[in-house]
Short mmCIF file of C-alpha atoms in Angstrom, two decimals:
data_model
loop_
_atom_site.label_atom_id
_atom_site.label_comp_id
_atom_site.label_asym_id
_atom_site.label_seq_id
_atom_site.Cartn_x
_atom_site.Cartn_y
_atom_site.Cartn_z
CA LYS A 25 1.94 -55.97 19.61
CA ILE A 26 -0.17 -56.58 22.70
CA GLN A 27 0.44 -54.56 25.86
CA ILE A 28 -1.27 -55.57 29.12
CA GLN A 29 -1.55 -53.05 31.94
CA SER A 30 -2.91 -53.90 35.38
CA THR A 31 -4.95 -51.26 37.20
CA GLU A 32 -4.17 -50.56 40.84
CA GLY A 33 -6.24 -49.32 43.73
CA GLU A 34 -9.62 -50.13 42.21
CA GLN A 35 -12.42 -51.94 43.98
CA ARG A 36 -12.46 -54.56 41.22
CA PRO A 37 -8.97 -54.75 39.60
CA HIS A 38 -8.92 -55.50 35.89
CA ARG A 39 -6.49 -55.44 33.02
CA LEU A 40 -6.35 -52.97 30.17
CA VAL A 41 -5.26 -54.55 26.90
CA ARG A 42 -3.82 -52.38 24.12
CA VAL A 43 -3.45 -53.96 20.71
CA ARG A 44 -1.25 -52.39 18.03
CA GLY A 45 -0.59 -53.51 14.49
CA THR A 46 -2.25 -53.68 11.11
CA SER A 47 -6.03 -53.44 10.95
CA SER A 48 -6.37 -57.13 10.09
CA ALA A 49 -4.02 -58.17 12.90
CA VAL A 50 -5.87 -55.99 15.42
CA ALA A 51 -9.22 -57.45 14.32
CA SER A 52 -7.88 -61.00 14.72
CA ALA A 53 -6.46 -60.19 18.15
CA LYS A 54 -9.74 -58.67 19.30
CA ALA A 55 -11.63 -61.76 18.14
CA LEU A 56 -9.23 -64.03 20.04
CA ILE A 57 -9.52 -61.92 23.21
CA ALA A 58 -13.33 -61.87 22.99
CA SER A 59 -13.36 -65.64 22.51
CA ALA A 60 -11.15 -66.13 25.55
CA LEU A 61 -13.28 -63.84 27.71
CA GLY A 62 -16.54 -65.47 26.66
CA PRO A 63 -19.89 -63.78 25.94
CA ALA A 64 -21.35 -61.07 28.13
CA ALA A 65 -24.61 -61.60 30.00
CA ASN A 66 -27.31 -58.95 30.18
CA ILE A 67 -29.50 -59.15 33.28
CA ALA A 68 -32.18 -56.51 33.79
CA GLY A 69 -30.22 -54.00 31.73
CA HIS A 70 -26.91 -54.69 33.47
CA LYS A 71 -24.19 -55.98 31.16
CA PHE A 72 -21.61 -58.25 32.80
CA ASP A 73 -18.50 -59.35 30.95
CA SER A 74 -17.83 -62.11 33.45
CA ALA A 75 -19.61 -64.10 36.13
CA SER A 76 -17.34 -62.54 38.75
CA GLU A 77 -18.70 -59.08 37.83
CA ALA A 78 -22.25 -60.34 38.32
CA PHE A 79 -21.27 -61.94 41.64
CA ASP A 80 -19.81 -58.60 42.76
CA HIS A 81 -23.06 -56.84 41.85
CA CYS A 82 -25.05 -59.33 43.92
CA ARG A 83 -22.70 -58.85 46.86
CA LYS A 84 -23.18 -55.09 46.50
CA ILE A 85 -26.94 -55.58 46.77
CA ILE A 86 -26.43 -57.64 49.93
CA ALA A 87 -24.21 -54.95 51.45
CA GLU A 88 -26.76 -52.22 50.69
CA SER A 89 -29.81 -54.15 51.94
CA LYS A 90 -31.20 -54.63 55.44
CA GLU A 91 -31.33 -58.25 56.47
CA GLY A 92 -34.84 -59.68 56.43
CA GLU A 93 -36.40 -56.68 54.67
CA SER A 94 -37.91 -56.74 51.20
CA ILE A 95 -35.48 -55.47 48.56
CA VAL A 96 -37.15 -52.93 46.30
CA GLY A 97 -36.20 -50.37 43.67
CA ASN A 98 -33.49 -51.11 41.12
CA HIS A 99 -31.98 -53.83 43.30
CA GLY A 100 -35.36 -55.53 43.64
CA PHE A 101 -35.99 -55.33 39.91
CA PHE A 102 -32.60 -56.90 39.23
CA LEU A 103 -33.18 -59.77 41.67
CA HIS A 104 -36.60 -60.59 40.23
CA ALA A 105 -35.01 -60.76 36.76
CA LEU A 106 -32.06 -62.77 38.07
CA LEU A 107 -34.38 -65.32 39.68
CA GLY A 108 -35.75 -66.19 36.24
CA TYR A 109 -32.39 -67.73 35.33
CA HIS A 110 -32.41 -70.17 38.25
CA PRO A 111 -32.38 -73.81 37.02
CA ASN A 112 -35.47 -74.45 39.18
CA ALA A 113 -37.15 -71.09 38.61
CA ALA A 114 -40.63 -72.56 38.22
CA ASP A 115 -40.40 -74.16 41.67
CA LYS A 116 -39.12 -70.92 43.18
CA TYR A 117 -42.02 -68.93 41.71
CA GLY A 118 -44.59 -71.41 43.00
CA GLU A 119 -48.24 -71.35 42.00
CA GLY A 120 -49.13 -67.72 42.56
CA GLY A 121 -45.77 -66.08 41.87
CA VAL A 122 -43.26 -64.13 43.93
CA THR A 123 -44.27 -60.98 45.77
CA SER A 124 -40.93 -60.01 47.34
CA ILE A 125 -37.27 -60.96 47.73
CA ALA A 126 -35.12 -60.42 50.81
CA TYR A 127 -31.71 -61.46 52.11
CA GLY A 128 -31.25 -63.24 55.41
CA VAL A 129 -30.80 -66.51 57.25
CA ASN A 130 -31.44 -69.61 55.17
CA LYS A 131 -34.28 -71.44 56.96
CA GLU A 132 -33.15 -74.80 55.59
CA PHE A 133 -29.55 -74.24 56.63
CA PRO A 134 -29.58 -71.75 59.56
CA ASP A 135 -25.81 -71.39 59.61
CA THR A 136 -25.89 -69.80 56.15
CA LYS A 137 -27.55 -66.78 54.54
CA CYS A 138 -29.06 -66.34 51.11
CA PHE A 139 -31.65 -64.48 49.06
CA ALA A 140 -35.17 -65.78 49.64
CA VAL A 141 -38.47 -65.27 47.85
CA THR A 142 -41.84 -64.81 49.49
CA ARG A 143 -44.63 -66.21 47.35
CA ALA A 144 -48.19 -64.95 47.02
CA ASP A 145 -49.40 -67.79 49.23
CA GLY A 146 -47.11 -66.73 52.08
CA THR A 147 -44.56 -69.54 51.64
CA ASP A 148 -40.91 -68.77 51.07
CA ALA A 149 -37.86 -70.39 49.50
CA GLY A 150 -34.17 -69.56 49.41
CA PHE A 151 -32.19 -69.42 46.19
CA SER A 152 -28.54 -69.20 45.19
CA TYR A 153 -27.59 -66.12 43.21
CA ARG A 154 -24.49 -67.99 42.02
CA LYS A 155 -26.66 -70.63 40.32
CA CYS A 156 -28.68 -67.86 38.65
CA VAL A 157 -25.58 -66.08 37.37
CA GLU A 158 -23.98 -69.29 36.13
CA SER A 159 -27.17 -70.15 34.28
CA ALA A 160 -27.34 -66.66 32.74
CA PHE A 161 -23.82 -67.03 31.36
CA ALA A 162 -24.57 -70.54 30.12
CA ASN A 163 -27.50 -69.08 28.18
CA ALA A 164 -25.32 -66.29 26.80
CA LYS A 165 -22.70 -68.81 25.71
CA ASN A 166 -25.33 -70.81 23.86
CA GLY A 167 -26.84 -67.70 22.34
CA LYS A 168 -30.11 -68.06 24.24
CA LYS A 169 -32.14 -65.52 26.14
CA ARG A 170 -34.40 -66.09 29.08
CA GLY A 171 -37.97 -65.52 27.93
CA ARG A 172 -41.03 -64.92 30.08
CA ASP A 173 -42.46 -68.26 29.05
CA ASP A 174 -39.42 -70.45 29.66
CA ARG A 175 -39.41 -69.51 33.37
CA GLY A 176 -35.65 -69.72 33.61
CA ASP A 177 -35.10 -73.01 31.78
CA THR A 178 -31.42 -73.12 30.86
CA HIS A 179 -32.03 -75.37 27.86
CA GLY A 180 -34.06 -72.70 26.10
CA THR A 181 -37.29 -74.72 25.99
CA THR A 182 -40.62 -73.88 27.55
CA THR A 183 -41.12 -75.38 31.00
CA LYS A 184 -44.82 -76.08 31.40
CA LEU A 185 -46.09 -76.19 34.93
CA PRO A 186 -47.72 -79.57 35.61
CA ARG A 187 -51.24 -79.56 36.95
CA MET A 188 -51.51 -80.55 40.57
CA ALA A 189 -53.19 -83.91 41.10
CA ARG A 190 -56.54 -83.62 42.82
CA VAL A 191 -56.79 -84.95 46.36
CA ASP A 192 -60.26 -84.83 47.90
CA GLY A 193 -60.56 -83.44 51.42
CA LEU A 194 -57.39 -81.40 51.11
CA VAL A 195 -58.99 -77.97 51.57
CA ALA A 196 -60.51 -76.42 54.68
CA VAL A 197 -62.90 -73.46 54.46
CA ALA A 198 -62.95 -70.78 57.14
CA GLU A 199 -65.97 -68.50 57.39
CA SER A 200 -65.92 -65.54 59.71
CA SER A 201 -68.94 -65.37 61.99
CA SER A 202 -67.91 -62.20 63.83
CA GLY A 203 -67.68 -59.84 60.87
CA GLY A 204 -64.37 -58.27 61.79
CA GLU A 205 -63.68 -54.78 60.54
CA TYR A 206 -61.06 -55.86 58.01
CA GLY A 207 -62.18 -59.41 57.24
CA LEU A 208 -59.79 -62.33 57.06
CA ARG A 209 -56.16 -61.66 56.19
CA ARG A 210 -54.02 -64.21 54.37
CA HIS A 211 -51.08 -64.19 56.76
CA GLN A 212 -53.38 -64.34 59.80
CA VAL A 213 -55.26 -67.31 58.36
CA LYS A 214 -52.00 -69.10 57.61
CA ASP A 215 -50.73 -68.52 61.14
CA ALA A 216 -53.98 -69.77 62.69
CA PHE A 217 -54.01 -72.98 60.63
CA ALA A 218 -50.27 -73.75 60.73
CA ALA A 219 -50.61 -75.75 63.97
CA CYS A 220 -52.77 -78.28 62.13
CA GLY A 221 -50.26 -79.08 59.39
CA THR A 222 -48.35 -77.67 56.44
CA VAL A 223 -50.37 -74.93 54.76
CA LYS A 224 -49.66 -74.96 51.04
CA TYR A 225 -51.91 -72.13 49.92
CA VAL A 226 -54.47 -69.67 51.31
CA GLU A 227 -57.07 -68.15 49.00
CA ILE A 228 -59.05 -65.19 50.28
CA VAL A 229 -62.42 -64.71 48.59
CA GLY A 230 -63.41 -61.19 47.63
CA GLY A 231 -60.21 -59.47 48.79
CA GLU A 232 -58.84 -59.03 52.28
CA SER A 233 -60.58 -55.72 53.00
CA ASN A 234 -64.08 -57.19 53.30
CA SER A 235 -63.71 -60.94 53.05
CA SER A 236 -65.29 -63.34 55.46
CA ARG A 237 -64.18 -66.55 53.70
CA ALA A 238 -60.86 -68.27 53.13
CA PHE A 239 -59.84 -71.54 51.47
CA VAL A 240 -56.86 -73.23 53.14
CA ARG A 241 -55.14 -76.03 51.23
CA PHE A 242 -52.97 -78.44 53.20
CA ASP A 243 -50.51 -81.09 52.04
CA ASN A 244 -52.73 -83.92 53.30
CA PRO A 245 -56.45 -84.45 54.10
CA GLU A 246 -55.76 -85.31 57.74
CA SER A 247 -54.55 -81.76 58.40
CA ALA A 248 -57.69 -80.29 56.84
CA SER A 249 -59.86 -82.52 59.05
CA ARG A 250 -57.87 -81.50 62.11
CA ALA A 251 -58.35 -77.83 61.25
CA ALA A 252 -62.11 -78.35 61.04
CA ARG A 253 -62.02 -79.80 64.55
CA GLU A 254 -59.59 -77.44 66.24
CA VAL A 255 -59.57 -73.99 64.62
CA ASN A 256 -62.31 -71.66 65.81
CA ALA A 257 -60.72 -68.20 65.59
CA VAL A 258 -58.41 -66.17 63.35
CA ASP A 259 -56.72 -63.19 64.99
CA GLY A 260 -59.55 -62.82 67.48
CA ASN A 261 -62.33 -63.25 64.94
CA ASP A 262 -64.58 -66.27 65.43
CA VAL A 263 -64.61 -68.61 62.45
CA THR A 264 -66.44 -71.76 61.43
CA VAL A 265 -64.20 -74.27 59.68
CA THR A 266 -65.34 -77.14 57.48
CA VAL A 267 -63.66 -79.45 54.98
CA LEU A 268 -64.48 -78.46 51.40
CA GLY A 269 -66.62 -80.96 49.50
CA GLY A 270 -69.24 -81.49 46.83
CA GLU A 271 -69.69 -79.11 43.91
CA GLU A 272 -67.78 -76.36 45.69
CA GLU A 273 -64.75 -78.64 45.86
CA ASN A 274 -65.05 -79.31 42.12
CA GLU A 275 -65.13 -75.57 41.46
CA TYR A 276 -62.07 -75.04 43.66
CA TRP A 277 -59.98 -77.52 41.67
CA GLU A 278 -61.16 -76.14 38.33
CA ARG A 279 -60.12 -72.68 39.49
CA LEU A 280 -56.73 -73.97 40.63
CA TRP A 281 -56.08 -75.76 37.34
CA ALA A 282 -57.10 -72.69 35.35
CA SER A 283 -54.54 -70.69 37.34
CA HIS A 284 -51.89 -73.31 36.53
CA ASP A 285 -52.69 -73.11 32.82
CA ARG A 286 -52.38 -69.34 32.80
CA ALA A 287 -49.02 -69.59 34.57
CA ALA A 288 -47.81 -72.14 31.99
CA GLU A 289 -48.64 -69.64 29.25
CA GLY A 290 -46.60 -66.95 31.00
CA GLY A 291 -49.53 -64.89 32.23
CA GLY A 292 -49.99 -66.14 35.77
CA ARG A 293 -46.73 -65.48 37.50
CA GLY A 294 -48.16 -62.78 39.71
CA GLY A 295 -44.79 -61.37 40.82
CA ARG A 296 -44.17 -57.67 41.20
#
């Protein structure tokens, strides 16, 4: 005998199922019910019996977060884990990894809102929590777990990050000639060079506290050449800008590829 009782007045209504009968009949009924409900998904220690429960948890995070501000604590930990299930997780992480996640206006579609990552290089990208949840349940159904190395691949295989093809003249070098108190800062460098083209990555040499040198990689050599002609200051500090070349350019690309290889092995994500 199976008795179904609906709960009333709860934030997330559910049904309580009571099964009565012989031990073998009860065991069979429980197996059928479990099969119908599908497998549970475990995300960052949270067990969800259905995708709708996981969706509700994500909506709770949205309700408890301030728009545009980095989400930290338990909610932040959950979102970083959830991101790993995204079908395009490797693209979302980028080269240097994710430093923070916030909720706000989707820059690609301004009439919508979504969670968005900020990468170590200062770039950002929105992502759908629904896609992440659906992927997590697809993994659970197939008996697979998201590992650190598979970077969210829903087929359970390792997704190796491809090495970026070398393009000469793609990187501009900024050297501070004024010796500012705090050196060059990544976000300030990016802002100063953004007018010349799309900045893909900014590498600060020696740390931001005392650095006087920054490597700025663009998406095309023309932008790097323009930066060398037009940029002469970063946040009030005078800088000399040149296009990277020669042996130093070789060293830059070797360093970049080494970073890619570490990320492909699961050790270079860089997120917190």
